[in-house]
Amino acid sequence: MVDSGGLWTPPEDELGEALQTAQVLIEEGRADEAGPYQQRVIELARERAEGSPNHYEAKHLMAATQYELAGSLNASGRHEEALAALHEAQLGYTELSDAGVLDATSFLADVRARRAMTQAHRGRGATAVLEMDGAVISYGQLVSGEDGLRHQPDFARVLAMNALILRRYGDPALAVASADAATQLFLQLADQINESPQSLSYARYLCTATAVSADVHAAEGRLDLALEADEIGLTTADTLADSDSATDMRTLVAALTRKGKHLGIVGRIMEGETCLRTAFDTDAETAARVTEELERGLPLTLVTALENAEIKLGPYEQYFRLLALAEPAPGMTLATVSGRTDPESAAVRATELAELVPQLLLHDVDAALTLGVEAHYLFAISSERESQRMRYETSTYAPIWAKLLRDVSQAYYQSGRLELALDLASWCAEVATALIPFTDDDPAMKDLAADCYRQHGELLAATGDLTASQHAHEAAHQLLSGPDRLIGG
């Protein structure tokens, strides 16, 4: 929902009517219908802002509505447009923050969280994990501050979103930790949330959290915890389904399907079959989709991948240091990748993970890919937090990161996961750019950077983006055809 942060109250005119209509549609779970009203709000707010450069209320309304518009665009499958709207929202909030009229910390964290969900919709899972990691950390700092109580419901919301993305693209152990934390916080705040105008939206995120909890606990054999999560999710989804929202009805069907499957596993066959029959009779397509998802299972956890590496490669010296990443770093809660270790150690642990990947790809692709993306996440977090190692030892760590991304993106491409392969290849190209200052004196570094650009180009071509592919190949060619390569032909 559009939050003014106390900067403005909705006007009683066409702008106010469009804003109210959009918000009602979102609250009813019909975000895909809210877009035209949000576009009108932005147009009217822009007119007012252009007439008065210091009209900060209108500028804030524009930024807030761009953020909400991104959600509506996502609901309509228009993810590229959603990213553009989020960019505009970020620019608007940053301008207000720089002007000193708004503490934009929570708003920028929300932009980052929604951008993570948008990237996940596009299949850019590695980017999604890292974007959401940053959003969770920002909200964690907010709830620890003076005004922490006010931010707790949104912290729970972001934890639920984080859990969903980690369940798909990260470590299921982190996903369930985030989901359980979100569920617990939602339940603790039930009275406060139920009085909120955003209560239905929070209830939907609670359903997201309980679904992830149930999936992971069941997969790990903790069926009592899975059924407990199922019951919370089903009760909440049943209440939501009283709305006219098709989305809420699908949430109820998904919850029935999960519970039916889990009841069957513990031997409560009749109850399970009743749940499944109701689910399939109500919405066979959704029930089948959830069934397929459950049968597909979860990604490997970091611990399992490390254990598989030891089985396939034999004992390795860094095993116990890497196993410690499964426990939270001092002062951290392990619900995010950045909670595994401090930024300085992250680059070292990432390097140790990366060392295992090339050989493991020959023996156990799933384990290798798990270790590869976990290494990437640690490198990226160390870089974003501007660790001393990544800032001042770039020539040491960046080549390791680039080689890792090149190998892992190629392996994902060969396994048929093109979108994730392209996501990692785009990261590879960014890291290659960081190598360029070192290429004049190091031909191997130049070859590596060019190789990264080429691979990015090849994967762009595979998705049909031929123009961007050509640019990537031209970058590789220009890098290799520098003065030192022209001498002697």
Short mmCIF file of C-alpha atoms in Angstrom, two decimals:
data_model
loop_
_atom_site.label_atom_id
_atom_site.label_comp_id
_atom_site.label_asym_id
_atom_site.label_seq_id
_atom_site.Cartn_x
_atom_site.Cartn_y
_atom_site.Cartn_z
CA MET A 1 0.00 0.00 0.00
CA VAL A 2 1.08 3.60 -0.62
CA ASP A 3 2.48 4.94 2.66
CA SER A 4 2.97 8.68 2.94
CA GLY A 5 5.34 8.49 5.87
CA GLY A 6 3.42 11.46 7.26
CA LEU A 7 4.34 13.67 4.31
CA TRP A 8 0.88 14.06 2.84
CA THR A 9 -2.78 13.07 3.08
CA PRO A 10 -4.74 11.84 0.06
CA PRO A 11 -6.37 14.77 -1.78
CA GLU A 12 -10.14 14.82 -2.28
CA ASP A 13 -10.21 15.13 -6.06
CA GLU A 14 -9.59 13.02 -9.15
CA LEU A 15 -6.12 12.15 -7.92
CA GLY A 16 -7.48 11.02 -4.57
CA GLU A 17 -10.21 8.93 -6.18
CA ALA A 18 -7.74 7.17 -8.49
CA LEU A 19 -5.40 6.53 -5.57
CA GLN A 20 -8.17 5.11 -3.40
CA THR A 21 -9.48 2.87 -6.19
CA ALA A 22 -6.00 1.47 -6.83
CA GLN A 23 -5.45 0.77 -3.14
CA VAL A 24 -8.79 -0.98 -2.75
CA LEU A 25 -8.03 -3.23 -5.74
CA ILE A 26 -4.61 -4.13 -4.30
CA GLU A 27 -6.08 -4.91 -0.89
CA GLU A 28 -8.68 -7.15 -2.55
CA GLY A 29 -5.92 -9.11 -4.28
CA ARG A 30 -6.71 -7.61 -7.71
CA ALA A 31 -3.42 -5.80 -8.25
CA ASP A 32 -3.43 -6.61 -11.97
CA GLU A 33 -6.47 -4.32 -12.34
CA ALA A 34 -4.95 -1.39 -10.44
CA GLY A 35 -2.40 -0.31 -13.06
CA PRO A 36 -4.51 2.23 -15.04
CA TYR A 37 -5.53 4.02 -11.83
CA GLN A 38 -1.92 4.12 -10.65
CA GLN A 39 -0.80 5.52 -13.99
CA ARG A 40 -3.37 8.30 -13.60
CA VAL A 41 -2.16 9.09 -10.08
CA ILE A 42 1.41 9.39 -11.39
CA GLU A 43 0.32 11.68 -14.23
CA LEU A 44 -1.60 14.02 -11.93
CA ALA A 45 1.12 14.04 -9.27
CA ARG A 46 3.75 14.81 -11.91
CA GLU A 47 1.72 17.79 -13.12
CA ARG A 48 1.64 19.18 -9.60
CA ALA A 49 5.35 18.53 -9.02
CA GLU A 50 6.29 20.23 -12.30
CA GLY A 51 4.29 23.30 -11.31
CA SER A 52 6.19 23.56 -8.01
CA PRO A 53 9.76 22.16 -7.82
CA ASN A 54 9.55 21.94 -4.02
CA HIS A 55 6.22 20.14 -4.02
CA TYR A 56 7.66 17.21 -2.05
CA GLU A 57 4.24 15.76 -1.26
CA ALA A 58 3.57 15.22 -4.97
CA LYS A 59 7.05 13.82 -5.53
CA HIS A 60 6.57 11.37 -2.70
CA LEU A 61 3.21 10.33 -4.08
CA MET A 62 4.83 9.72 -7.47
CA ALA A 63 7.56 7.54 -5.96
CA ALA A 64 5.12 5.59 -3.79
CA THR A 65 2.75 4.98 -6.69
CA GLN A 66 5.59 3.91 -9.01
CA TYR A 67 6.45 1.31 -6.37
CA GLU A 68 2.84 0.09 -6.25
CA LEU A 69 2.59 0.18 -10.04
CA ALA A 70 5.50 -2.26 -10.21
CA GLY A 71 3.46 -4.73 -8.18
CA SER A 72 0.51 -4.38 -10.55
CA LEU A 73 2.77 -4.81 -13.57
CA ASN A 74 4.25 -7.95 -12.03
CA ALA A 75 0.75 -9.30 -11.47
CA SER A 76 0.12 -8.74 -15.19
CA GLY A 77 3.38 -10.46 -16.21
CA ARG A 78 4.96 -7.19 -17.39
CA HIS A 79 8.21 -7.59 -15.48
CA GLU A 80 10.48 -5.37 -17.58
CA GLU A 81 8.07 -2.49 -17.14
CA ALA A 82 7.95 -3.25 -13.42
CA LEU A 83 11.73 -2.85 -13.19
CA ALA A 84 11.48 0.51 -14.92
CA ALA A 85 8.80 1.65 -12.46
CA LEU A 86 10.96 0.54 -9.53
CA HIS A 87 13.87 2.53 -10.94
CA GLU A 88 11.69 5.63 -11.00
CA ALA A 89 10.55 4.94 -7.44
CA GLN A 90 14.14 4.59 -6.27
CA LEU A 91 15.12 7.87 -7.92
CA GLY A 92 12.17 9.61 -6.31
CA TYR A 93 12.85 8.33 -2.82
CA THR A 94 16.55 9.13 -3.14
CA GLU A 95 15.72 12.72 -4.17
CA LEU A 96 13.46 13.13 -1.14
CA SER A 97 16.10 11.67 1.13
CA ASP A 98 18.81 13.94 -0.29
CA ALA A 99 16.50 16.94 0.23
CA GLY A 100 16.22 16.01 3.91
CA VAL A 101 12.42 15.76 3.90
CA LEU A 102 12.16 11.99 4.30
CA ASP A 103 14.02 9.11 5.91
CA ALA A 104 13.79 6.81 2.92
CA THR A 105 15.46 3.74 4.47
CA SER A 106 12.32 1.61 4.65
CA PHE A 107 11.02 2.82 1.29
CA LEU A 108 14.29 1.97 -0.47
CA ALA A 109 14.34 -1.41 1.26
CA ASP A 110 10.82 -2.05 -0.07
CA VAL A 111 11.93 -1.07 -3.57
CA ARG A 112 14.78 -3.52 -3.30
CA ALA A 113 12.49 -6.30 -2.06
CA ARG A 114 10.01 -5.77 -4.88
CA ARG A 115 12.85 -5.64 -7.40
CA ALA A 116 14.01 -9.00 -6.00
CA MET A 117 10.56 -10.49 -6.57
CA THR A 118 10.50 -9.02 -10.08
CA GLN A 119 13.88 -10.55 -10.90
CA ALA A 120 12.66 -13.87 -9.55
CA HIS A 121 9.63 -13.67 -11.87
CA ARG A 122 12.10 -13.17 -14.74
CA GLY A 123 14.11 -16.23 -13.68
CA ARG A 124 17.06 -14.07 -12.52
CA GLY A 125 17.27 -15.99 -9.27
CA ALA A 126 20.84 -15.14 -8.28
CA THR A 127 20.16 -11.42 -8.53
CA ALA A 128 16.88 -11.90 -6.67
CA VAL A 129 18.59 -13.58 -3.70
CA LEU A 130 21.09 -10.75 -3.35
CA GLU A 131 18.52 -7.97 -3.75
CA MET A 132 16.31 -9.53 -1.09
CA ASP A 133 19.30 -10.09 1.19
CA GLY A 134 19.88 -6.34 1.20
CA ALA A 135 16.21 -5.62 1.93
CA VAL A 136 16.16 -8.00 4.91
CA ILE A 137 19.34 -6.49 6.34
CA SER A 138 17.90 -2.96 6.02
CA TYR A 139 14.70 -3.93 7.82
CA GLY A 140 16.67 -5.81 10.46
CA GLN A 141 18.48 -2.58 11.25
CA LEU A 142 15.20 -0.63 11.31
CA VAL A 143 13.52 -2.95 13.82
CA SER A 144 16.58 -2.61 16.05
CA GLY A 145 16.26 1.16 16.04
CA GLU A 146 14.22 3.65 18.06
CA ASP A 147 11.11 3.23 15.90
CA GLY A 148 11.49 -0.53 15.59
CA LEU A 149 7.97 -1.52 16.62
CA ARG A 150 6.45 0.34 13.68
CA HIS A 151 8.60 -1.61 11.21
CA GLN A 152 8.02 -5.11 12.60
CA PRO A 153 5.04 -6.04 10.37
CA ASP A 154 6.99 -5.06 7.27
CA PHE A 155 10.05 -6.90 8.54
CA ALA A 156 7.87 -10.03 8.71
CA ARG A 157 6.62 -9.32 5.19
CA VAL A 158 10.15 -9.03 3.80
CA LEU A 159 11.25 -12.18 5.64
CA ALA A 160 8.39 -14.05 3.96
CA MET A 161 9.43 -12.77 0.54
CA ASN A 162 13.03 -13.71 1.31
CA ALA A 163 11.95 -17.23 2.25
CA LEU A 164 10.12 -17.69 -1.04
CA ILE A 165 13.13 -16.64 -3.12
CA LEU A 166 15.60 -18.71 -1.11
CA ARG A 167 13.33 -21.75 -1.45
CA ARG A 168 13.68 -21.47 -5.22
CA TYR A 169 17.20 -20.15 -5.70
CA GLY A 170 19.12 -20.54 -2.46
CA ASP A 171 19.68 -22.78 0.52
CA PRO A 172 16.44 -24.37 1.82
CA ALA A 173 17.92 -24.21 5.34
CA LEU A 174 18.06 -20.42 5.07
CA ALA A 175 14.61 -20.37 3.49
CA VAL A 176 12.95 -22.21 6.35
CA ALA A 177 14.73 -20.09 8.95
CA SER A 178 13.41 -16.95 7.26
CA ALA A 179 9.92 -18.44 6.85
CA ASP A 180 9.69 -19.58 10.47
CA ALA A 181 10.88 -16.17 11.69
CA ALA A 182 8.27 -14.44 9.52
CA THR A 183 5.48 -16.71 10.73
CA GLN A 184 6.39 -16.24 14.37
CA LEU A 185 6.54 -12.47 13.99
CA PHE A 186 3.21 -12.32 12.14
CA LEU A 187 1.54 -14.32 14.90
CA GLN A 188 3.07 -12.16 17.62
CA LEU A 189 1.77 -9.05 15.86
CA ALA A 190 -1.67 -10.48 15.07
CA ASP A 191 -3.66 -7.88 17.03
CA GLN A 192 -1.70 -4.98 15.56
CA ILE A 193 -1.92 -6.36 12.02
CA ASN A 194 -5.64 -7.14 12.21
CA GLU A 195 -6.32 -3.47 12.97
CA SER A 196 -4.20 -2.33 10.05
CA PRO A 197 -5.75 -1.29 6.71
CA GLN A 198 -3.14 -3.59 5.16
CA SER A 199 -4.27 -6.65 7.13
CA LEU A 200 -5.24 -8.70 4.07
CA SER A 201 -1.89 -8.03 2.39
CA TYR A 202 -0.02 -9.15 5.50
CA ALA A 203 -2.20 -12.27 5.66
CA ARG A 204 -1.15 -13.17 2.13
CA TYR A 205 2.51 -12.92 3.10
CA LEU A 206 1.82 -15.12 6.12
CA CYS A 207 0.51 -17.74 3.70
CA THR A 208 3.72 -17.40 1.69
CA ALA A 209 5.81 -17.99 4.81
CA THR A 210 3.84 -21.01 6.01
CA ALA A 211 3.99 -22.62 2.56
CA VAL A 212 7.80 -22.41 2.54
CA SER A 213 7.97 -23.68 6.13
CA ALA A 214 5.74 -26.64 5.35
CA ASP A 215 7.66 -27.54 2.19
CA VAL A 216 11.09 -27.52 3.81
CA HIS A 217 10.12 -29.12 7.12
CA ALA A 218 8.33 -31.91 5.27
CA ALA A 219 11.28 -32.48 2.93
CA GLU A 220 13.58 -32.77 5.95
CA GLY A 221 11.26 -35.23 7.69
CA ARG A 222 9.95 -32.80 10.30
CA LEU A 223 6.32 -33.60 9.57
CA ASP A 224 4.97 -32.27 12.88
CA LEU A 225 6.36 -28.82 12.09
CA ALA A 226 5.17 -29.09 8.48
CA LEU A 227 1.60 -29.85 9.54
CA GLU A 228 1.68 -27.04 12.08
CA ALA A 229 2.67 -24.62 9.32
CA ASP A 230 0.03 -26.15 7.04
CA GLU A 231 -2.69 -25.51 9.61
CA ILE A 232 -1.74 -21.86 10.09
CA GLY A 233 -1.55 -21.34 6.35
CA LEU A 234 -4.84 -23.11 5.63
CA THR A 235 -6.73 -21.20 8.32
CA THR A 236 -5.40 -17.90 7.01
CA ALA A 237 -6.03 -18.80 3.38
CA ASP A 238 -9.60 -19.87 4.19
CA THR A 239 -10.28 -16.42 5.64
CA LEU A 240 -8.71 -14.71 2.63
CA ALA A 241 -10.82 -16.77 0.23
CA ASP A 242 -13.93 -14.92 1.42
CA SER A 243 -12.78 -12.13 -0.91
CA ASP A 244 -13.58 -12.07 -4.62
CA SER A 245 -9.91 -12.53 -5.50
CA ALA A 246 -8.97 -15.41 -7.77
CA THR A 247 -5.45 -15.14 -6.33
CA ASP A 248 -6.73 -15.76 -2.81
CA MET A 249 -8.71 -18.77 -3.98
CA ARG A 250 -5.56 -20.20 -5.57
CA THR A 251 -3.75 -19.66 -2.26
CA LEU A 252 -6.43 -21.68 -0.49
CA VAL A 253 -6.21 -24.49 -3.04
CA ALA A 254 -2.42 -24.55 -2.70
CA ALA A 255 -2.70 -24.78 1.09
CA LEU A 256 -5.23 -27.65 0.82
CA THR A 257 -2.95 -29.49 -1.59
CA ARG A 258 0.09 -29.16 0.68
CA LYS A 259 -1.77 -30.30 3.74
CA GLY A 260 -3.30 -33.22 1.86
CA LYS A 261 0.11 -34.42 0.70
CA HIS A 262 1.65 -34.08 4.16
CA LEU A 263 -1.26 -35.83 5.88
CA GLY A 264 -0.79 -38.73 3.49
CA ILE A 265 2.91 -38.99 4.39
CA VAL A 266 2.15 -39.33 8.12
CA GLY A 267 -0.48 -42.00 7.44
CA ARG A 268 -3.64 -39.91 7.85
CA ILE A 269 -4.80 -41.14 4.46
CA MET A 270 -8.51 -40.34 4.62
CA GLU A 271 -7.95 -36.76 5.82
CA GLY A 272 -5.30 -36.25 3.20
CA GLU A 273 -7.49 -37.54 0.38
CA THR A 274 -10.33 -35.26 1.49
CA CYS A 275 -8.05 -32.22 1.30
CA LEU A 276 -6.72 -33.23 -2.10
CA ARG A 277 -10.16 -34.00 -3.51
CA THR A 278 -11.42 -30.59 -2.39
CA ALA A 279 -8.36 -28.89 -3.88
CA PHE A 280 -8.64 -30.60 -7.27
CA ASP A 281 -12.40 -30.09 -7.43
CA THR A 282 -11.94 -26.37 -6.76
CA ASP A 283 -8.98 -25.62 -9.04
CA ALA A 284 -7.35 -28.63 -10.68
CA GLU A 285 -4.69 -26.54 -12.41
CA THR A 286 -3.40 -24.97 -9.19
CA ALA A 287 -3.54 -28.26 -7.30
CA ALA A 288 -1.58 -30.00 -10.06
CA ARG A 289 1.02 -27.21 -10.11
CA VAL A 290 1.59 -27.47 -6.35
CA THR A 291 1.73 -31.26 -6.54
CA GLU A 292 4.37 -31.06 -9.26
CA GLU A 293 6.36 -28.55 -7.24
CA LEU A 294 6.32 -30.79 -4.18
CA GLU A 295 7.35 -33.82 -6.20
CA ARG A 296 10.20 -31.87 -7.79
CA GLY A 297 11.66 -31.35 -4.35
CA LEU A 298 14.05 -28.70 -3.08
CA PRO A 299 17.52 -27.55 -4.09
CA LEU A 300 20.41 -29.03 -2.16
CA THR A 301 21.33 -27.36 1.09
CA LEU A 302 24.86 -26.04 1.48
CA VAL A 303 25.60 -28.75 4.04
CA THR A 304 24.41 -31.53 1.74
CA ALA A 305 26.43 -30.16 -1.17
CA LEU A 306 29.57 -30.01 0.98
CA GLU A 307 28.98 -33.58 2.13
CA ASN A 308 28.47 -34.74 -1.45
CA ALA A 309 31.68 -33.00 -2.47
CA GLU A 310 33.58 -34.92 0.20
CA ILE A 311 32.07 -38.19 -1.01
CA LYS A 312 32.84 -37.51 -4.68
CA LEU A 313 36.21 -35.76 -4.35
CA GLY A 314 37.52 -37.25 -1.14
CA PRO A 315 38.36 -35.35 2.06
CA TYR A 316 39.35 -31.73 1.49
CA GLU A 317 41.14 -29.39 3.84
CA GLN A 318 38.56 -26.59 3.93
CA TYR A 319 35.58 -28.84 4.72
CA PHE A 320 35.05 -27.84 8.36
CA ARG A 321 35.64 -24.15 7.72
CA LEU A 322 32.99 -24.23 5.01
CA LEU A 323 30.62 -26.30 7.13
CA ALA A 324 30.73 -23.49 9.70
CA LEU A 325 28.89 -21.31 7.16
CA ALA A 326 25.76 -23.27 8.08
CA GLU A 327 25.83 -21.58 11.50
CA PRO A 328 25.13 -17.85 11.89
CA ALA A 329 28.04 -15.47 12.25
CA PRO A 330 28.38 -13.70 15.62
CA GLY A 331 25.58 -11.22 16.09
CA MET A 332 23.68 -12.50 13.05
CA THR A 333 20.53 -14.56 12.52
CA LEU A 334 20.90 -17.14 9.79
CA ALA A 335 18.03 -16.22 7.49
CA THR A 336 20.15 -14.59 4.77
CA VAL A 337 23.34 -15.44 2.94
CA SER A 338 25.05 -12.40 4.48
CA GLY A 339 24.36 -13.90 7.90
CA ARG A 340 26.83 -16.70 7.19
CA THR A 341 29.99 -14.70 7.85
CA ASP A 342 31.46 -11.20 7.96
CA PRO A 343 32.26 -9.38 4.68
CA GLU A 344 36.02 -9.84 5.00
CA SER A 345 35.81 -13.57 5.57
CA ALA A 346 33.14 -13.91 2.88
CA ALA A 347 35.69 -13.45 0.07
CA VAL A 348 37.97 -16.09 1.58
CA ARG A 349 35.18 -18.63 2.11
CA ALA A 350 33.88 -17.91 -1.40
CA THR A 351 37.32 -18.66 -2.79
CA GLU A 352 37.44 -21.96 -0.92
CA LEU A 353 34.02 -22.91 -2.28
CA ALA A 354 35.03 -21.88 -5.80
CA GLU A 355 38.07 -24.16 -5.67
CA LEU A 356 35.77 -27.19 -5.43
CA VAL A 357 33.49 -26.33 -8.32
CA PRO A 358 35.50 -27.20 -11.51
CA GLN A 359 36.34 -30.75 -10.46
CA LEU A 360 32.95 -31.34 -8.82
CA LEU A 361 31.17 -30.39 -12.06
CA LEU A 362 32.63 -33.59 -13.54
CA HIS A 363 31.15 -35.77 -10.80
CA ASP A 364 28.06 -34.13 -9.26
CA VAL A 365 26.58 -31.21 -11.18
CA ASP A 366 23.86 -30.42 -8.63
CA ALA A 367 26.33 -30.18 -5.75
CA ALA A 368 28.75 -28.15 -7.88
CA LEU A 369 26.04 -25.66 -8.84
CA THR A 370 24.93 -25.31 -5.24
CA LEU A 371 28.47 -24.55 -4.09
CA GLY A 372 28.99 -22.29 -7.08
CA VAL A 373 26.01 -20.03 -6.44
CA GLU A 374 26.76 -19.92 -2.71
CA ALA A 375 30.30 -18.80 -3.55
CA HIS A 376 28.88 -16.15 -5.89
CA TYR A 377 26.58 -14.85 -3.18
CA LEU A 378 29.49 -14.52 -0.75
CA PHE A 379 31.69 -12.75 -3.32
CA ALA A 380 28.85 -10.35 -4.16
CA ILE A 381 28.10 -9.57 -0.53
CA SER A 382 31.77 -8.98 0.22
CA SER A 383 31.94 -6.65 -2.77
CA GLU A 384 28.75 -4.75 -1.94
CA ARG A 385 29.85 -4.28 1.68
CA GLU A 386 33.16 -2.91 0.26
CA SER A 387 35.39 -5.28 2.18
CA GLN A 388 39.09 -4.52 2.26
CA ARG A 389 39.84 -7.68 0.29
CA MET A 390 37.48 -6.90 -2.56
CA ARG A 391 38.55 -3.24 -2.72
CA TYR A 392 42.31 -3.60 -2.43
CA GLU A 393 42.94 -7.17 -3.58
CA THR A 394 40.74 -7.07 -6.66
CA SER A 395 43.39 -8.66 -8.86
CA THR A 396 43.39 -11.67 -6.52
CA TYR A 397 39.68 -12.26 -5.92
CA ALA A 398 37.95 -10.89 -9.03
CA PRO A 399 39.54 -13.46 -11.43
CA ILE A 400 38.41 -16.31 -9.15
CA TRP A 401 34.91 -14.85 -9.10
CA ALA A 402 34.87 -14.38 -12.87
CA LYS A 403 36.03 -17.95 -13.58
CA LEU A 404 33.42 -19.29 -11.16
CA LEU A 405 30.61 -17.36 -12.83
CA ARG A 406 31.76 -18.42 -16.28
CA ASP A 407 31.81 -22.11 -15.33
CA VAL A 408 28.56 -22.08 -13.36
CA SER A 409 26.58 -20.08 -15.92
CA GLN A 410 27.71 -22.48 -18.65
CA ALA A 411 26.69 -25.47 -16.53
CA TYR A 412 23.25 -23.98 -15.89
CA TYR A 413 22.87 -23.36 -19.62
CA GLN A 414 23.77 -26.97 -20.39
CA SER A 415 21.20 -28.14 -17.86
CA GLY A 416 18.47 -26.14 -19.61
CA ARG A 417 18.09 -23.31 -17.08
CA LEU A 418 18.69 -20.49 -19.52
CA GLU A 419 17.35 -17.56 -17.48
CA LEU A 420 19.50 -18.36 -14.46
CA ALA A 421 22.48 -19.00 -16.73
CA LEU A 422 21.99 -15.57 -18.31
CA ASP A 423 21.65 -13.97 -14.88
CA LEU A 424 25.02 -15.37 -13.78
CA ALA A 425 26.60 -14.53 -17.13
CA SER A 426 25.55 -10.90 -16.70
CA TRP A 427 27.26 -10.89 -13.32
CA CYS A 428 30.28 -12.44 -15.03
CA ALA A 429 30.38 -9.56 -17.50
CA GLU A 430 30.24 -7.04 -14.64
CA VAL A 431 33.13 -8.74 -12.86
CA ALA A 432 35.03 -8.81 -16.17
CA THR A 433 34.75 -5.04 -16.30
CA ALA A 434 36.48 -4.87 -12.91
CA LEU A 435 39.35 -6.88 -14.42
CA ILE A 436 40.08 -4.41 -17.21
CA PRO A 437 42.51 -2.20 -15.22
CA PHE A 438 44.73 -5.27 -14.82
CA THR A 439 44.60 -6.52 -18.42
CA ASP A 440 47.37 -4.36 -19.89
CA ASP A 441 50.05 -6.21 -17.95
CA ASP A 442 48.38 -9.61 -17.78
CA PRO A 443 47.35 -11.37 -21.03
CA ALA A 444 45.64 -14.16 -19.08
CA MET A 445 43.47 -11.59 -17.31
CA LYS A 446 42.59 -10.06 -20.68
CA ASP A 447 41.61 -13.47 -22.09
CA LEU A 448 39.45 -14.18 -19.05
CA ALA A 449 37.62 -10.85 -19.30
CA ALA A 450 37.01 -11.34 -23.02
CA ASP A 451 35.78 -14.87 -22.38
CA CYS A 452 33.26 -13.52 -19.86
CA TYR A 453 31.97 -10.95 -22.37
CA ARG A 454 31.69 -13.61 -25.08
CA GLN A 455 29.76 -16.00 -22.88
CA HIS A 456 27.37 -13.24 -21.91
CA GLY A 457 26.88 -12.51 -25.59
CA GLU A 458 26.21 -16.14 -26.44
CA LEU A 459 23.56 -16.45 -23.73
CA LEU A 460 21.94 -13.18 -24.77
CA ALA A 461 21.71 -14.56 -28.31
CA ALA A 462 20.16 -17.75 -26.94
CA THR A 463 17.35 -15.67 -25.44
CA GLY A 464 16.85 -13.80 -28.72
CA ASP A 465 18.40 -10.49 -27.63
CA LEU A 466 20.66 -10.20 -30.67
CA THR A 467 21.43 -6.49 -30.29
CA ALA A 468 22.73 -6.86 -26.74
CA SER A 469 24.58 -10.00 -27.81
CA GLN A 470 26.37 -8.07 -30.54
CA HIS A 471 27.43 -5.39 -28.04
CA ALA A 472 28.86 -8.05 -25.71
CA HIS A 473 30.86 -9.67 -28.52
CA GLU A 474 32.13 -6.27 -29.64
CA ALA A 475 33.34 -5.58 -26.11
CA ALA A 476 35.29 -8.85 -26.17
CA HIS A 477 36.76 -8.05 -29.58
CA GLN A 478 37.82 -4.53 -28.56
CA LEU A 479 39.46 -5.86 -25.43
CA LEU A 480 41.46 -8.45 -27.35
CA SER A 481 42.42 -6.13 -30.20
CA GLY A 482 44.28 -3.69 -27.99
CA PRO A 483 47.71 -2.33 -29.00
CA ASP A 484 49.64 -5.25 -27.56
CA ARG A 485 47.64 -7.71 -29.68
CA LEU A 486 48.06 -5.69 -32.89
CA ILE A 487 51.86 -5.96 -32.85
CA GLY A 488 52.84 -8.85 -35.05
CA GLY A 489 49.21 -9.46 -36.02
#
